[in-house]
Amino acid sequence: MLEKTKSAENIDTAIDISLLKNYAGDYAGSAAYFNATNAALDDAFTRSITKGIASVIGNENASDYAGNVYEYMLVNAFNSLNYYNQGDLKEALVEIRMIENKQKEYINKYGELILSEEEDSTVAKSSAASLGINLNEYKNSIPRNANTSDIYMDSPFAHYLAALMYLQDDSGDPVLHEKEYRALNPNGASLKDDFNIPYGMGRLDVIALAGKIKERIEASVNIPFYIYNIPELNPHLKYVWPSVDGVPDGNYSVKVSVKNGESKKLKVVEDFDEAVNKDVASKAKKAFMRSFIRSTVKEGSVVASAIVTYNTCKNDLLRELALIAIGPSINAINLTETADVRQAKYLPSKVCGGGFTLEPGSYSIVVEYYRGKELIVTEEFENLEVKANSITLVESVGVAR
C-alpha cells in the first residue's frame, strides 16, 4: 500500500517500506529499497549539516526530509541483516563498514550542530521584543535548550551487530565494537559468551525486534502580542515544535526458548523510543525559535495594511472593519504553522538480544513477545543449524503485528 502512494520516494516512507519488506522476509526487496534510500539519505543528511537543520522561511514540512540521525545510522544496520539473511556475509559486512564510516564522519558534526548557537535565537528574541513579548515569561510552556545528553551520538545496536558479524569474519575488529557497545549500554545484552565459545561448541544468537517505535506529535503554544499602541488589538499567534507522547508505547520484553532445552529473557540492546526522545529534545527549542520567526514575518505582512487603515481612518466604522480583518488573517497564519513530525514509523520500539551456547546440531526455538504480562506475538524457527566454533544469528520480528 505504501509503495503505491505518492510519498513512496520520500525518505521516511521509503525507510518504512524497506523495514516492512524485511519484516515480511523479502530481504532482497528490502535491500533494494534500503540501498536507494541510503544514497538519498546520505545526500540529504550531508546537506542538512552544511546548511543547518531546517530553513526558517516557509513551513518546515515543505522542505526535503533529511532523516533523523538514528535513522541515518540504522538504515545500514537493518540492511546488513538483509544480506545476512540471504547468506551473504560479505555484503552484510559492507553495510557494517558503511556504519563505521558514518560514525566517524557525521555523528560528531551533527552533535556540534545541535549545540551550536544559531542566529535564529537572536532573531526570535528580537522579534519577540518588537511584539512586546518576554519569552522568559513562557519558559515553562516552551521547549528547553538542548544539552549534550540529548545528542544521539551512536547506535548500540550497530556496534552489537557489528561485533557479531566480525566474529564470523576476520576482516574487522569485534573487540572494538564490543567495547563501544558496552560503553553505550553497560546493562544491555552481553556478548561475553560469543567471545568465549568452548572448543567444539557453537552459538545460537537471536536479535529480536519488539514493538513499534513511538511517534512524534505537534506541541504548540499560543502567545498574545501587542501591535503598536492599539489597546483593542490583542491577537494570539501559534508557535509549534515537535514533541513526543508522554505515554509509553508499551513495556516490551522477549523470551526465547530452545525446544526441549533452556529458556531465557533477552536483554535490551537498544531502545529506539529513547532515540526518538533524544532527537526531539535536541531539535525542539530551535524548531520553536524558527516557528516564532516565521509566524512573526507572516503576521507583519498581513496585518500591516490593517494597521495603516486603523491609524489613518477617521471613520469609526472603517477603523472597526480594519480591526475585524486582522482576526481571520491571524487564524490563517496559525493554520499554516505546523511542526515537522516526520519520521520512519516502523522501526521497532526496542531491539533485544541474547543466545545459547549449544552442541553442534539442528535446533528449533520459540520467541515470545510480551507487553507487560500479555503475550502479543509468538514466532517459531525450525531446523536452525548450529556449527562448531561458529555463530548462527537469527532475526526475529515482533513489530507492527
GROMACS .gro file of N, CA and C in nm, residues 207-339:
model
  399
  207ILE      N    1   1.842  -1.187   1.755
  207ILE     CA    2   1.815  -1.043   1.758
  207ILE      C    3   1.664  -1.027   1.741
  208ALA      N    4   1.599  -0.975   1.844
  208ALA     CA    5   1.452  -0.967   1.847
  208ALA      C    6   1.409  -0.821   1.838
  209LEU      N    7   1.321  -0.792   1.743
  209LEU     CA    8   1.268  -0.657   1.721
  209LEU      C    9   1.130  -0.649   1.785
  210ALA      N   10   1.120  -0.572   1.893
  210ALA     CA   11   0.998  -0.573   1.974
  210ALA      C   12   0.922  -0.441   1.964
  211GLY      N   13   0.790  -0.452   1.945
  211GLY     CA   14   0.704  -0.334   1.947
  211GLY      C   15   0.724  -0.243   1.829
  212LYS      N   16   0.663  -0.126   1.832
  212LYS     CA   17   0.676  -0.026   1.725
  212LYS      C   18   0.715   0.106   1.788
  213ILE      N   19   0.808   0.174   1.723
  213ILE     CA   20   0.866   0.296   1.777
  213ILE      C   21   0.759   0.402   1.803
  214LYS      N   22   0.780   0.482   1.908
  214LYS     CA   23   0.685   0.590   1.938
  214LYS      C   24   0.696   0.698   1.831
  215GLU      N   25   0.586   0.769   1.810
  215GLU     CA   26   0.581   0.869   1.704
  215GLU      C   27   0.577   1.010   1.761
  216ARG      N   28   0.623   1.103   1.680
  216ARG     CA   29   0.622   1.244   1.719
  216ARG      C   30   0.482   1.302   1.708
  217ILE      N   31   0.458   1.401   1.789
  217ILE     CA   32   0.334   1.478   1.781
  217ILE      C   33   0.371   1.626   1.779
  218GLU      N   34   0.274   1.707   1.744
  218GLU     CA   35   0.298   1.852   1.744
  218GLU      C   36   0.266   1.910   1.880
  219ALA      N   37   0.356   1.992   1.931
  219ALA     CA   38   0.330   2.071   2.051
  219ALA      C   39   0.320   2.217   2.008
  220SER      N   40   0.241   2.294   2.079
  220SER     CA   41   0.224   2.434   2.041
  220SER      C   42   0.192   2.520   2.163
  221VAL      N   43   0.213   2.648   2.147
  221VAL     CA   44   0.175   2.744   2.250
  221VAL      C   45   0.119   2.866   2.179
  222ASN      N   46   0.014   2.922   2.234
  222ASN     CA   47  -0.045   3.045   2.181
  222ASN      C   48  -0.003   3.161   2.270
  223ILE      N   49   0.061   3.261   2.212
  223ILE     CA   50   0.113   3.374   2.289
  223ILE      C   51   0.051   3.503   2.235
  224PRO      N   52  -0.007   3.583   2.323
  224PRO     CA   53  -0.063   3.711   2.278
  224PRO      C   54   0.048   3.811   2.246
  225PHE      N   55   0.024   3.897   2.150
  225PHE     CA   56   0.119   4.002   2.120
  225PHE      C   57   0.043   4.133   2.103
  226TYR      N   58   0.116   4.241   2.105
  226TYR     CA   59   0.055   4.374   2.105
  226TYR      C   60   0.112   4.455   1.991
  227ILE      N   61   0.023   4.515   1.914
  227ILE     CA   62   0.065   4.590   1.796
  227ILE      C   63   0.058   4.739   1.828
  228TYR      N   64   0.174   4.799   1.827
  228TYR     CA   65   0.185   4.943   1.849
  228TYR      C   66   0.106   4.983   1.974
  229ASN      N   67   0.027   5.086   1.963
  229ASN     CA   68  -0.049   5.133   2.080
  229ASN      C   69  -0.198   5.122   2.055
  230ILE      N   70  -0.238   5.005   2.007
  230ILE     CA   71  -0.380   4.983   1.978
  230ILE      C   72  -0.435   4.892   2.086
  231PRO      N   73  -0.494   4.944   2.192
  231PRO     CA   74  -0.538   4.861   2.304
  231PRO      C   75  -0.644   4.759   2.266
  232GLU      N   76  -0.723   4.790   2.161
  232GLU     CA   77  -0.829   4.698   2.122
  232GLU      C   78  -0.775   4.571   2.057
  233LEU      N   79  -0.649   4.577   2.014
  233LEU     CA   80  -0.594   4.467   1.935
  233LEU      C   81  -0.501   4.383   2.023
  234ASN      N   82  -0.540   4.258   2.047
  234ASN     CA   83  -0.460   4.169   2.131
  234ASN      C   84  -0.469   4.026   2.077
  235PRO      N   85  -0.417   4.005   1.953
  235PRO     CA   86  -0.428   3.872   1.892
  235PRO      C   87  -0.327   3.774   1.951
  236HIS      N   88  -0.347   3.645   1.921
  236HIS     CA   89  -0.255   3.539   1.962
  236HIS      C   90  -0.197   3.472   1.838
  237LEU      N   91  -0.068   3.442   1.842
  237LEU     CA   92  -0.007   3.363   1.737
  237LEU      C   93   0.034   3.228   1.794
  238LYS      N   94   0.023   3.125   1.708
  238LYS     CA   95   0.059   2.989   1.748
  238LYS      C   96   0.203   2.961   1.705
  239TYR      N   97   0.279   2.903   1.797
  239TYR     CA   98   0.417   2.862   1.769
  239TYR      C   99   0.429   2.713   1.796
  240VAL      N  100   0.500   2.642   1.711
  240VAL     CA  101   0.498   2.495   1.716
  240VAL      C  102   0.639   2.436   1.722
  241TRP      N  103   0.644   2.310   1.764
  241TRP     CA  104   0.769   2.234   1.765
  241TRP      C  105   0.733   2.085   1.777
  242PRO      N  106   0.824   1.996   1.740
  242PRO     CA  107   0.796   1.853   1.755
  242PRO      C  108   0.808   1.810   1.901
  243SER      N  109   0.723   1.715   1.940
  243SER     CA  110   0.727   1.660   2.074
  243SER      C  111   0.697   1.511   2.064
  244VAL      N  112   0.688   1.442   2.176
  244VAL     CA  113   0.650   1.301   2.178
  244VAL      C  114   0.543   1.282   2.283
  245ASP      N  115   0.459   1.183   2.258
  245ASP     CA  116   0.356   1.149   2.354
  245ASP      C  117   0.422   1.098   2.481
  246GLY      N  118   0.382   1.152   2.595
  246GLY     CA  119   0.444   1.112   2.720
  246GLY      C  120   0.406   0.973   2.765
  247VAL      N  121   0.302   0.914   2.705
  247VAL     CA  122   0.258   0.781   2.745
  247VAL      C  123   0.347   0.677   2.678
  248PRO      N  124   0.413   0.589   2.753
  248PRO     CA  125   0.498   0.487   2.690
  248PRO      C  126   0.417   0.392   2.604
  249ASP      N  127   0.478   0.350   2.492
  249ASP     CA  128   0.408   0.264   2.397
  249ASP      C  129   0.385   0.125   2.453
  250GLY      N  130   0.467   0.083   2.542
  250GLY     CA  131   0.448  -0.050   2.599
  250GLY      C  132   0.574  -0.100   2.666
  251ASN      N  133   0.557  -0.176   2.772
  251ASN     CA  134   0.672  -0.235   2.842
  251ASN      C  135   0.703  -0.369   2.777
  252TYR      N  136   0.781  -0.366   2.671
  252TYR     CA  137   0.805  -0.486   2.591
  252TYR      C  138   0.917  -0.570   2.652
  253SER      N  139   0.901  -0.700   2.642
  253SER     CA  140   1.006  -0.794   2.680
  253SER      C  141   0.999  -0.914   2.587
  254VAL      N  142   1.109  -0.988   2.579
  254VAL     CA  143   1.118  -1.101   2.486
  254VAL      C  144   1.178  -1.222   2.558
  255LYS      N  145   1.115  -1.335   2.538
  255LYS     CA  146   1.164  -1.461   2.593
  255LYS      C  147   1.191  -1.558   2.479
  256VAL      N  148   1.306  -1.625   2.483
  256VAL     CA  149   1.341  -1.723   2.381
  256VAL      C  150   1.359  -1.859   2.448
  257SER      N  151   1.300  -1.961   2.386
  257SER     CA  152   1.310  -2.097   2.440
  257SER      C  153   1.359  -2.191   2.330
  258VAL      N  154   1.459  -2.271   2.365
  258VAL     CA  155   1.501  -2.379   2.277
  258VAL      C  156   1.410  -2.498   2.307
  259LYS      N  157   1.346  -2.551   2.204
  259LYS     CA  158   1.254  -2.664   2.226
  259LYS      C  159   1.331  -2.780   2.290
  260ASN      N  160   1.273  -2.830   2.399
  260ASN     CA  161   1.336  -2.937   2.478
  260ASN      C  162   1.468  -2.891   2.540
  261GLY      N  163   1.478  -2.761   2.564
  261GLY     CA  164   1.600  -2.708   2.623
  261GLY      C  165   1.574  -2.589   2.712
  262GLU      N  166   1.673  -2.501   2.725
  262GLU     CA  167   1.662  -2.389   2.819
  262GLU      C  168   1.587  -2.271   2.758
  263SER      N  169   1.547  -2.179   2.847
  263SER     CA  170   1.480  -2.055   2.807
  263SER      C  171   1.551  -1.938   2.873
  264LYS      N  172   1.541  -1.823   2.811
  264LYS     CA  173   1.595  -1.703   2.875
  264LYS      C  174   1.525  -1.578   2.824
  265LYS      N  175   1.523  -1.478   2.910
  265LYS     CA  176   1.469  -1.348   2.873
  265LYS      C  177   1.581  -1.266   2.811
  266LEU      N  178   1.557  -1.212   2.693
  266LEU     CA  179   1.659  -1.133   2.626
  266LEU      C  180   1.670  -0.995   2.690
  267LYS      N  181   1.791  -0.940   2.685
  267LYS     CA  182   1.812  -0.805   2.736
  267LYS      C  183   1.808  -0.704   2.621
  268VAL      N  184   1.780  -0.580   2.656
  268VAL     CA  185   1.767  -0.475   2.555
  268VAL      C  186   1.904  -0.436   2.500
  269VAL      N  187   1.916  -0.436   2.368
  269VAL     CA  188   2.037  -0.390   2.301
  269VAL      C  189   2.028  -0.239   2.279
  270GLU      N  190   1.914  -0.194   2.226
  270GLU     CA  191   1.892  -0.050   2.207
  270GLU      C  192   1.744  -0.020   2.216
  271ASP      N  193   1.713   0.092   2.283
  271ASP     CA  194   1.576   0.141   2.297
  271ASP      C  195   1.556   0.254   2.197
  272PHE      N  196   1.483   0.226   2.089
  272PHE     CA  197   1.463   0.328   1.986
  272PHE      C  198   1.363   0.435   2.029
  273ASP      N  199   1.276   0.404   2.123
  273ASP     CA  200   1.190   0.509   2.178
  273ASP      C  201   1.274   0.618   2.242
  274GLU      N  202   1.381   0.577   2.309
  274GLU     CA  203   1.470   0.674   2.370
  274GLU      C  204   1.544   0.755   2.264
  275ALA      N  205   1.572   0.692   2.151
  275ALA     CA  206   1.635   0.765   2.040
  275ALA      C  207   1.543   0.875   1.990
  276VAL      N  208   1.412   0.846   1.983
  276VAL     CA  209   1.315   0.949   1.943
  276VAL      C  210   1.313   1.061   2.046
  277ASN      N  211   1.311   1.025   2.174
  277ASN     CA  212   1.311   1.125   2.280
  277ASN      C  213   1.430   1.219   2.267
  278LYS      N  214   1.548   1.161   2.246
  278LYS     CA  215   1.668   1.242   2.232
  278LYS      C  216   1.661   1.332   2.109
  279ASP      N  217   1.617   1.275   1.997
  279ASP     CA  218   1.613   1.351   1.873
  279ASP      C  219   1.518   1.469   1.885
  280VAL      N  220   1.403   1.446   1.946
  280VAL     CA  221   1.306   1.553   1.964
  280VAL      C  222   1.361   1.660   2.058
  281ALA      N  223   1.418   1.618   2.169
  281ALA     CA  224   1.472   1.715   2.265
  281ALA      C  225   1.582   1.800   2.205
  282SER      N  226   1.659   1.740   2.115
  282SER     CA  227   1.770   1.813   2.054
  282SER      C  228   1.722   1.916   1.952
  283LYS      N  229   1.602   1.899   1.901
  283LYS     CA  230   1.553   1.986   1.794
  283LYS      C  231   1.444   2.083   1.838
  284ALA      N  232   1.378   2.056   1.950
  284ALA     CA  233   1.254   2.126   1.984
  284ALA      C  234   1.273   2.276   2.000
  285LYS      N  235   1.374   2.319   2.077
  285LYS     CA  236   1.389   2.462   2.104
  285LYS      C  237   1.417   2.540   1.976
  286LYS      N  238   1.504   2.489   1.891
  286LYS     CA  239   1.535   2.559   1.768
  286LYS      C  240   1.415   2.560   1.672
  287ALA      N  241   1.337   2.451   1.675
  287ALA     CA  242   1.216   2.449   1.592
  287ALA      C  243   1.118   2.555   1.641
  288PHE      N  244   1.106   2.571   1.772
  288PHE     CA  245   1.020   2.675   1.828
  288PHE      C  246   1.067   2.813   1.784
  289MET      N  247   1.197   2.837   1.792
  289MET     CA  248   1.252   2.967   1.753
  289MET      C  249   1.225   2.996   1.605
  290ARG      N  250   1.241   2.896   1.521
  290ARG     CA  251   1.214   2.915   1.379
  290ARG      C  252   1.065   2.942   1.356
  291SER      N  253   0.981   2.872   1.430
  291SER     CA  254   0.837   2.894   1.420
  291SER      C  255   0.802   3.037   1.460
  292PHE      N  256   0.869   3.085   1.564
  292PHE     CA  257   0.844   3.221   1.612
  292PHE      C  258   0.876   3.322   1.503
  293ILE      N  259   0.991   3.302   1.439
  293ILE     CA  260   1.032   3.395   1.333
  293ILE      C  261   0.934   3.390   1.217
  294ARG      N  262   0.898   3.267   1.175
  294ARG     CA  263   0.807   3.252   1.061
  294ARG      C  264   0.673   3.321   1.087
  295SER      N  265   0.615   3.293   1.202
  295SER     CA  266   0.483   3.349   1.232
  295SER      C  267   0.490   3.501   1.242
  296THR      N  268   0.599   3.551   1.297
  296THR     CA  269   0.614   3.695   1.310
  296THR      C  270   0.624   3.762   1.173
  297VAL      N  271   0.702   3.700   1.082
  297VAL     CA  272   0.715   3.754   0.947
  297VAL      C  273   0.579   3.754   0.876
  298LYS      N  274   0.507   3.642   0.887
  298LYS     CA  275   0.374   3.633   0.823
  298LYS      C  276   0.279   3.736   0.882
  299GLU      N  277   0.283   3.749   1.015
  299GLU     CA  278   0.194   3.844   1.083
  299GLU      C  279   0.221   3.986   1.035
  300GLY      N  280   0.350   4.018   1.021
  300GLY     CA  281   0.384   4.154   0.981
  300GLY      C  282   0.328   4.191   0.846
  301SER      N  283   0.332   4.099   0.751
  301SER     CA  284   0.287   4.130   0.616
  301SER      C  285   0.136   4.141   0.604
  302VAL      N  286   0.062   4.055   0.676
  302VAL     CA  287  -0.084   4.054   0.658
  302VAL      C  288  -0.154   4.156   0.746
  303VAL      N  289  -0.089   4.197   0.854
  303VAL     CA  290  -0.155   4.289   0.948
  303VAL      C  291  -0.120   4.434   0.917
  304ALA      N  292  -0.008   4.454   0.848
  304ALA     CA  293   0.040   4.590   0.827
  304ALA      C  294  -0.064   4.680   0.763
  305SER      N  295  -0.130   4.630   0.658
  305SER     CA  296  -0.227   4.714   0.588
  305SER      C  297  -0.345   4.749   0.677
  306ALA      N  298  -0.386   4.654   0.762
  306ALA     CA  299  -0.498   4.681   0.852
  306ALA      C  300  -0.460   4.787   0.956
  307ILE      N  301  -0.336   4.785   1.000
  307ILE     CA  302  -0.290   4.882   1.099
  307ILE      C  303  -0.286   5.022   1.037
  308VAL      N  304  -0.238   5.028   0.911
  308VAL     CA  305  -0.234   5.156   0.842
  308VAL      C  306  -0.374   5.214   0.832
  309THR      N  307  -0.469   5.128   0.793
  309THR     CA  308  -0.608   5.173   0.783
  309THR      C  309  -0.659   5.221   0.918
  310TYR      N  310  -0.630   5.146   1.021
  310TYR     CA  311  -0.676   5.181   1.156
  310TYR      C  312  -0.622   5.317   1.199
  311ASN      N  313  -0.493   5.340   1.172
  311ASN     CA  314  -0.429   5.462   1.220
  311ASN      C  315  -0.461   5.585   1.137
  312THR      N  316  -0.502   5.565   1.012
  312THR     CA  317  -0.525   5.680   0.924
  312THR      C  318  -0.672   5.713   0.905
  313CYS      N  319  -0.760   5.614   0.927
  313CYS     CA  320  -0.903   5.639   0.903
  313CYS      C  321  -0.964   5.720   1.017
  314LYS      N  322  -1.044   5.818   0.976
  314LYS     CA  323  -1.118   5.894   1.076
  314LYS      C  324  -1.257   5.837   1.095
  315ASN      N  325  -1.297   5.751   1.002
  315ASN     CA  326  -1.430   5.689   1.009
  315ASN      C  327  -1.425   5.573   1.106
  316ASP      N  328  -1.508   5.578   1.211
  316ASP     CA  329  -1.505   5.473   1.313
  316ASP      C  330  -1.540   5.336   1.256
  317LEU      N  331  -1.633   5.333   1.159
  317LEU     CA  332  -1.673   5.206   1.101
  317LEU      C  333  -1.556   5.141   1.028
  318LEU      N  334  -1.482   5.222   0.950
  318LEU     CA  335  -1.368   5.168   0.878
  318LEU      C  336  -1.258   5.121   0.973
  319ARG      N  337  -1.242   5.198   1.083
  319ARG     CA  338  -1.143   5.157   1.182
  319ARG      C  339  -1.182   5.023   1.243
  320GLU      N  340  -1.311   5.007   1.268
  320GLU     CA  341  -1.359   4.881   1.326
  320GLU      C  342  -1.342   4.766   1.227
  321LEU      N  343  -1.369   4.790   1.100
  321LEU     CA  344  -1.352   4.687   0.998
  321LEU      C  345  -1.205   4.646   0.985
  322ALA      N  346  -1.116   4.744   1.000
  322ALA     CA  347  -0.973   4.713   0.994
  322ALA      C  348  -0.933   4.618   1.105
  323LEU      N  349  -0.987   4.640   1.223
  323LEU     CA  350  -0.958   4.551   1.334
  323LEU      C  351  -1.016   4.412   1.311
  324ILE      N  352  -1.142   4.409   1.260
  324ILE     CA  353  -1.208   4.281   1.234
  324ILE      C  354  -1.130   4.199   1.131
  325ALA      N  355  -1.070   4.267   1.035
  325ALA     CA  356  -0.999   4.197   0.928
  325ALA      C  357  -0.874   4.126   0.978
  326ILE      N  358  -0.818   4.174   1.090
  326ILE     CA  359  -0.695   4.115   1.141
  326ILE      C  360  -0.718   3.974   1.194
  327GLY      N  361  -0.835   3.952   1.256
  327GLY     CA  362  -0.864   3.822   1.318
  327GLY      C  363  -0.849   3.705   1.222
  328PRO      N  364  -0.921   3.706   1.107
  328PRO     CA  365  -0.908   3.594   1.013
  328PRO      C  366  -0.766   3.579   0.958
  329SER      N  367  -0.694   3.692   0.944
  329SER     CA  368  -0.556   3.683   0.896
  329SER      C  369  -0.468   3.609   0.994
  330ILE      N  370  -0.486   3.639   1.124
  330ILE     CA  371  -0.409   3.570   1.226
  330ILE      C  372  -0.445   3.422   1.229
  331ASN      N  373  -0.574   3.390   1.218
  331ASN     CA  374  -0.617   3.250   1.215
  331ASN      C  375  -0.556   3.176   1.097
  332ALA      N  376  -0.546   3.243   0.983
  332ALA     CA  377  -0.487   3.180   0.865
  332ALA      C  378  -0.339   3.150   0.889
  333ILE      N  379  -0.270   3.241   0.955
  333ILE     CA  380  -0.129   3.218   0.988
  333ILE      C  381  -0.117   3.096   1.077
  334ASN      N  382  -0.200   3.089   1.180
  334ASN     CA  383  -0.193   2.979   1.275
  334ASN      C  384  -0.221   2.845   1.209
  335LEU      N  385  -0.311   2.843   1.111
  335LEU     CA  386  -0.343   2.717   1.043
  335LEU      C  387  -0.226   2.667   0.958
  336THR      N  388  -0.147   2.757   0.905
  336THR     CA  389  -0.036   2.716   0.818
  336THR      C  390   0.088   2.678   0.898
  337GLU      N  391   0.090   2.708   1.025
  337GLU     CA  392   0.209   2.680   1.107
  337GLU      C  393   0.196   2.542   1.170
  338THR      N  394   0.270   2.446   1.117
  338THR     CA  395   0.266   2.308   1.167
  338THR      C  396   0.407   2.258   1.191
  339ALA      N  397   0.423   2.175   1.294
  339ALA     CA  398   0.554   2.122   1.329
  339ALA      C  399   0.593   2.008   1.236
   0.00000   0.00000   0.00000
